[in-house]
Amino acid sequence: MSLDTGPAGARRRSAIPGPRLHSDRAPAGAETWEVREVGLHPAVRADLESVFALANGRLGVRGVLEEGGASSNPSSYLDGCYEEQELTYPEQGYGFPKQNQVLIGVPDGTRFALFVDGRPIDPSAGDTTSWASSPSSQASSASGSRHERVLDLRAGTLHRSSHWTAPSGATVRLRSTRLVSFTRPAVLAIRYEVAAADRPVNVRLHSELRANPALPDRDTDDPRAPTVLERPLLAERHLADGHGGVLAHRTRRSRQRVVAAVTHLLDEPETPDGSRPEVTVDTGPDLVRVAVDVRLAPGQRLGVTKLVGYAMSERRPFDELITDARAMLTEAAGRGWAGLLAEQRDCLDGFWDDADVAVDGDPQLQQAVRFALFHLFQASVRAGRRPVPAKGLTGNGYDGHTMWDAETFVLPVLSYLRPDAAAAALRWRHATLDQARRRATELRLAGAAFPWRTIDGRECSGYWPAGTAALHVNADIAAAVLRHVAITGDYALLDEIGLELLVETARLWNRVGHFDEAGDFHLHGVTGPDEYTALGNDNLFTNVMARQNLLGAVAAARRLPERARQLGVDASELDAWQAAAEAMHLPYDAVRRVHQQCAGFTALREWDFAGTGDDEYPLLLHYPYLELYRRQVVKQADVVLAMQHCGDLFTPEQKARNFDYYHRRTVGDSSLSASAHAILAAELGHLELGYAHLADSALQDLHEMPRQSRDGLHIAALAGVWLALVGGFGGLREQGDEPAFAPRLPAALTRLEFSLRWRGRRLRVTVTRDHATYLLRDHADGDTLRLHHYGTALDLRPGTPRRLPLPELPDPGPEPAAPPGRAPRRRTTGKAVTPVGTVPAGSADGR
Amino acid sequence: MSLDTGPAGARRRSAIPGPRLHSDRAPAGAETWEVREVGLHPAVRADLESVFALANGRLGVRGVLEEGGASSNPSSYLDGCYEEQELTYPEQGYGFPKQNQVLIGVPDGTRFALFVDGRPIDPSAGDTTSWASSPSSQASSASGSRHERVLDLRAGTLHRSSHWTAPSGATVRLRSTRLVSFTRPAVLAIRYEVAAADRPVNVRLHSELRANPALPDRDTDDPRAPTVLERPLLAERHLADGHGGVLAHRTRRSRQRVVAAVTHLLDEPETPDGSRPEVTVDTGPDLVRVAVDVRLAPGQRLGVTKLVGYAMSERRPFDELITDARAMLTEAAGRGWAGLLAEQRDCLDGFWDDADVAVDGDPQLQQAVRFALFHLFQASVRAGRRPVPAKGLTGNGYDGHTMWDAETFVLPVLSYLRPDAAAAALRWRHATLDQARRRATELRLAGAAFPWRTIDGRECSGYWPAGTAALHVNADIAAAVLRHVAITGDYALLDEIGLELLVETARLWNRVGHFDEAGDFHLHGVTGPDEYTALGNDNLFTNVMARQNLLGAVAAARRLPERARQLGVDASELDAWQAAAEAMHLPYDAVRRVHQQCAGFTALREWDFAGTGDDEYPLLLHYPYLELYRRQVVKQADVVLAMQHCGDLFTPEQKARNFDYYHRRTVGDSSLSASAHAILAAELGHLELGYAHLADSALQDLHEMPRQSRDGLHIAALAGVWLALVGGFGGLREQGDEPAFAPRLPAALTRLEFSLRWRGRRLRVTVTRDHATYLLRDHADGDTLRLHHYGTALDLRPGTPRRLPLPELPDPGPEPAAPPGRAPRRRTTGKAVTPVGTVPAGSADGR
């Protein structure tokens, strides 16, 4: 069964049995607010654990089944809870990082073991016969499966319901609902219910908190696979405590202390004839186990609310951490399950009011957009001054490292939707500045050299040509500062941390680059976003971003002269930055009339796409870097990303030619390409192509199973969905102190509505086929907000919507081609939404 | 104490206490045939073990002291005896080699433990007081030291003599002489004598054969340091056997079987009153120990001849190997010590008759040249169809791997001096062709891709930008074939193995390269010899060598059409190679009028030499590749090597400008630079500069202590000494089927005389200040040999010397500069040769 058996031109994929995350009908309104699994899907179990992960930016819990066996990844994570691991190289080199940091699993509170009439039930064993033999199911309305899970995007919960029939013939109904609290630091709550269906049963329920669970070995050559450390936590204490207990652990090398506390609230027996449950608590170094024994009459139910709280520190003593974790439980218990559900929904209501994007005409995309925003919220709501990892807390892919993705994809969205979270993330970067300065010194550079991948601020990149050499991460951080200040007007933050980040990164570029005899400024020997080319000279993206970095530092220093003086910036330094920026070389091929991804790129040999099999993607798993680096094959948007981020440096004609040239050579082996391609395609009027790229970005974590999502979701790509919608089809650009829009819709969409904050003001934009309506949602007595609609300034009064027509777009000319088999999948137009795994041939539009 | 405190411009080095390997006087005639250590030098102990290593290409034994403690490196090696070791990468990549091969120590037969009146003596403990307290020494005529070692370059032995005074006041005299037989497969013989000096002593002598000795940990970030495996050998059998025994071991992963056998020949007691020695033998899994107890009257001597023989195989059973090893001992014992000495000297006499180079006017250099030739002989005499490792068998540096050095530096010398050894080495490469074909397939290339470093033919390079990417090794192998056939006229070898090597490497280049729109052929994204630049486009050296490879393959295939057809070569393939070669792009900077090391090289930023401290060399230990790669700083000859190997492609003016340009930017952090620089400097008339480079190459292993030589000698650099003398000051070039000379001498030399074979004929060339004399040493009735002297053809009759005047050389212009502090040391002019470590200030000539 192929995901897409469409004709050439559409992306070809290998046959994968997919789960059914959608109903056969187009999702109705309510169904666009949920992700539903009907039946069990062992082949994509790990991917679904990521899809169904709950998190709040501080605590992440994967969507494991409560009674399941060992999972492929740890189940629970605390942001920043890592262990160190020695990096060993076959050949050592100066400045190679010596230590990796690996996100580790913290004690897992999701697990229950259920025994019915003495027999354990294990859904992960694939014993679907037993599950399907149940006569009926309240949860499954669609098909014969007796298992269903629902990620509720408005409730902020993962709900699950199953029937199970024991060999004795007795059937039990299971229901569980879990949440990771958005309003509490690190609390997992699970409501677990088991009910006897048709005859009396003896039920034994073990609820566990377990550290250091065994994980299966993974033998893989994939450089993207996570490191798994065996038994990363050393037990320090274990305590029983009422209906729960406490585990205290530390890591060996990073010396982090982790405390997990668990307690259980048991329902009163439902009927007078129900036997009272017996509760016992066992603890061990790595385990708290609460056992509940009860006999249930038909219709009777055992209900348990399990609360797990975490505290972590490098410095604070265990006693304090234990007190903290217990206090979390006491507070949560005080609210009760219903209270926790209510505050979770309240919090989400606020987010959706600020952030929801309506996409009328494509319910499947609508659902994917909300899924993306939900996980973006989950990755950031309580992250505080900690990094946003590339996978959020949905998995341990990339070892839990944060990368340039955070500043380049995630922060722009947060600056518009949740500016406090964006500011906190920038403060975290600033907190690592001393480490970045030391790294710059080690690298014989100047200013600050931020790490390509890290948890605590130190470089963890083990392959320097695609790590340390990607110096653009520094300009990406500077760009996040500049963008955030432009969007929010938060000059206090600029003064507090922003200027210093700008200054230290500007110093780096000034040291890295040099003027040639003709007076041009060059940045040689660095790697840009496209990792299929490395160590090039004058990477276009790096150069335009470094230029922006230098100019931004000059402007910010002039705005905050006192703070600049404190940072040792003088006039000659500003002059140097200004001169370097103005002289920055942007490599251009005058014959082909396109910019070069790096000097000489367009003279490289072309990739033999015709000779490359469908099964040879991603190329990095089938070709050596030796072949990739020396050819014109692009893993991910690089020149296109440069045009997205520094569009003013390119004429429309250049953009069109560049986009066409690089689109033809980009294989999209990274999830980060699609949003930039969508945005540029939309800007250039290739609306259907942009729409296809948008959908690729939006649907990949829901459709690209198995394995693409097994180690966590592509958080930056999910953020890219918002960027593609708002920057692409909304045409949003930051134009100095004011937002500018140039909306346009692809054929499938009848309406696009999105919200954002600009300098503290809440703006809603509604785009239809012919018009755009702008509404300032503040109270009616506020100031006007100036925005731009297709180049025309518009002063918007609070509370008064303005409806403006969309101009005719010029003919964009022929649509850019893609490498054979690597074009984004075409959307069916709106109606025929089908379950994953059963896309009929012909649903691709056949480009 | 500095080796050289001369003025700026001369190479500055850090202060090092050096050993005295020369007498205070200029070495007289006999002293140029030996290397002498007077006194103990613990600080450079490991370096001296390399200098004093004995080897025959099959077996290598480092110059460890017999009674010394644990050495830093294994002491004994068999060529090709390695263990596999997993290569682990922080980030895996497609095609990264998964296995390293590490040269391991075989059972060490050098060790004796000596007890005098019950007390062990240990020279390595630095107990020099005891050693120096001896009243007199027959061995040391120079100074107060009582320890002396002499490497005898005519005898092929390492001789050592010491006095030692026990706490009891008794003094013993020790003498040992060892040899690794040049005429037997793998036999070490040690003559060990201990004599009572002034009063009776009880002597207990343990003679050991020991496997898996403990080695000290080395904590280093130096990528050049060797891998040391703990206890690499698994014991299989141990047998006692008369006055010796046998150890049989195998390696864990590479499944090699190693057998070492030892026996001892005891002298008859010297005087009737001497007590008869008592002999006992102990064996264990890793040890054969023969204990000899004797009481010596004053003047009496215990004399033991220890014989150690080795056999090794992957396939043959232990029984056969044990039989072989014992047979070696039986045969050697039959010759007796005097016989072994005699056959060793006989063999060397033949070599020196063929190979000696006389350098009159600089005795220190004369000594170094003979030292170099001696070790080159030792690295190859019995190597057979096995690789010549970069360190020979003098140490385990580079893990015992063979690299491009062998074909580029060692084989050219062997083709002239020992063509059978060169042919055997080429046959070894050919034997690995299947592995190279598989590697080419893995790399998605064609033909054969030979490994950058290997023992058995599989790629072991762990840092691909300076390993796998250095594809020029394939052209280097082809060049060795072409050169060997040109020198020897051995077309049978071309038919047997040479053509296939040429064809498969030509196929590689044809696949790697491509034609651009203008019709130029390019080789992109490869690394040349200079490892301070990597992954460049159109590396000049690679391109000229690939061009030569392609043309050589075409010519050889046309010469041997039948064999070519067997190899699947057809006319269209030959046309493609010819076209690629003719269109090969050679990057040239038309403004600076120099060739570019790779495309764009001359536009890179200059290195800040003024800001680089003397202690920051080699740069690779103090700067990241990130900085090195993107600047115009050259580790080792690259363009210069291209001009050496393919001089016809450059005009004299281009050579002069290129040499000047790159000499200014070459820091010489590799030992492989000096010979190429010497040759080009001589060709361009910069005779004193060439002489300085020659001396740098010749003296480094004798002078650059500590640590430069600790893991073995720089065999390729030692071969470069011959190349620099004969190619540089002899001006030898291969001109089609005929040799061409253009001799010229630096001021210090009064005479240079060298010999070589050309197509089986023995030619001797004697160069004085004004004349060159050519002598064909064959019997007088042979054919004439045509050679060229400064462009003039000369038909030489056997036995009839021809004396021709040297022309005036044109003014070469100003001497090329070097980076500050990186110029080669200037030679003092002939007379004032001084011991290492005590070069007086002012002995440098002050450029």
mmCIF file with all atom_site columns, C-alpha atoms in Angstrom, chain B residues 415-416 419 422-423 426 480-496 559-560 734 736-739 757-761 785:
data_model
loop_
_atom_site.group_PDB
_atom_site.id
_atom_site.type_symbol
_atom_site.label_atom_id
_atom_site.label_alt_id
_atom_site.label_comp_id
_atom_site.label_asym_id
_atom_site.label_entity_id
_atom_site.label_seq_id
_atom_site.pdbx_PDB_ins_code
_atom_site.Cartn_x
_atom_site.Cartn_y
_atom_site.Cartn_z
_atom_site.occupancy
_atom_site.B_iso_or_equiv
_atom_site.pdbx_formal_charge
_atom_site.auth_seq_id
_atom_site.auth_comp_id
_atom_site.auth_asym_id
_atom_site.auth_atom_id
_atom_site.pdbx_PDB_model_num
ATOM 1  C CA . SER B 1 415 ? 62.983 1.701  -8.553  1.00 0.00 ? 415 SER B CA 1
ATOM 2  C CA . TYR B 1 416 ? 66.458 3.176  -9.023  1.00 0.00 ? 416 TYR B CA 1
ATOM 3  C CA . PRO B 1 419 ? 63.918 -2.483 -8.451  1.00 0.00 ? 419 PRO B CA 1
ATOM 4  C CA . ALA B 1 422 ? 59.787 -1.696 -5.857  1.00 0.00 ? 422 ALA B CA 1
ATOM 5  C CA . ALA B 1 423 ? 58.163 -4.349 -8.034  1.00 0.00 ? 423 ALA B CA 1
ATOM 6  C CA . LEU B 1 426 ? 53.624 -2.612 -6.608  1.00 0.00 ? 426 LEU B CA 1
ATOM 7  C CA . ALA B 1 480 ? 54.770 4.752  -9.372  1.00 0.00 ? 480 ALA B CA 1
ATOM 8  C CA . VAL B 1 481 ? 53.889 2.189  -12.028 1.00 0.00 ? 481 VAL B CA 1
ATOM 9  C CA . LEU B 1 482 ? 54.738 4.510  -14.891 1.00 0.00 ? 482 LEU B CA 1
ATOM 10 C CA . ARG B 1 483 ? 57.966 5.648  -13.289 1.00 0.00 ? 483 ARG B CA 1
ATOM 11 C CA . HIS B 1 484 ? 59.041 2.129  -12.438 1.00 0.00 ? 484 HIS B CA 1
ATOM 12 C CA . VAL B 1 485 ? 58.498 0.950  -15.989 1.00 0.00 ? 485 VAL B CA 1
ATOM 13 C CA . ALA B 1 486 ? 60.324 3.992  -17.370 1.00 0.00 ? 486 ALA B CA 1
ATOM 14 C CA . ILE B 1 487 ? 63.311 3.368  -15.103 1.00 0.00 ? 487 ILE B CA 1
ATOM 15 C CA . THR B 1 488 ? 63.467 -0.409 -15.330 1.00 0.00 ? 488 THR B CA 1
ATOM 16 C CA . GLY B 1 489 ? 61.911 -1.080 -18.730 1.00 0.00 ? 489 GLY B CA 1
ATOM 17 C CA . ASP B 1 490 ? 60.055 -3.911 -16.993 1.00 0.00 ? 490 ASP B CA 1
ATOM 18 C CA . TYR B 1 491 ? 57.191 -4.312 -19.460 1.00 0.00 ? 491 TYR B CA 1
ATOM 19 C CA . ALA B 1 492 ? 56.512 -7.791 -18.156 1.00 0.00 ? 492 ALA B CA 1
ATOM 20 C CA . LEU B 1 493 ? 55.511 -6.189 -14.890 1.00 0.00 ? 493 LEU B CA 1
ATOM 21 C CA . LEU B 1 494 ? 53.400 -3.692 -16.796 1.00 0.00 ? 494 LEU B CA 1
ATOM 22 C CA . ASP B 1 495 ? 51.618 -6.583 -18.421 1.00 0.00 ? 495 ASP B CA 1
ATOM 23 C CA . GLU B 1 496 ? 51.371 -8.588 -15.219 1.00 0.00 ? 496 GLU B CA 1
ATOM 24 C CA . ARG B 1 559 ? 51.328 -0.827 -26.001 1.00 0.00 ? 559 ARG B CA 1
ATOM 25 C CA . LEU B 1 560 ? 49.605 -3.931 -24.597 1.00 0.00 ? 560 LEU B CA 1
ATOM 26 C CA . GLU B 1 734 ? 63.164 10.650 -16.424 1.00 0.00 ? 734 GLU B CA 1
ATOM 27 C CA . GLY B 1 736 ? 61.035 9.175  -21.769 1.00 0.00 ? 736 GLY B CA 1
ATOM 28 C CA . ASP B 1 737 ? 63.233 6.096  -22.012 1.00 0.00 ? 737 ASP B CA 1
ATOM 29 C CA . GLU B 1 738 ? 66.374 7.929  -21.014 1.00 0.00 ? 738 GLU B CA 1
ATOM 30 C CA . PRO B 1 739 ? 67.741 9.539  -17.892 1.00 0.00 ? 739 PRO B CA 1
ATOM 31 C CA . ARG B 1 757 ? 70.165 1.476  -12.155 1.00 0.00 ? 757 ARG B CA 1
ATOM 32 C CA . TRP B 1 758 ? 68.597 2.381  -15.454 1.00 0.00 ? 758 TRP B CA 1
ATOM 33 C CA . ARG B 1 759 ? 67.001 -0.467 -17.323 1.00 0.00 ? 759 ARG B CA 1
ATOM 34 C CA . GLY B 1 760 ? 69.250 -2.962 -15.583 1.00 0.00 ? 760 GLY B CA 1
ATOM 35 C CA . ARG B 1 761 ? 72.429 -0.924 -16.210 1.00 0.00 ? 761 ARG B CA 1
ATOM 36 C CA . LEU B 1 785 ? 73.411 3.896  -22.632 1.00 0.00 ? 785 LEU B CA 1
#
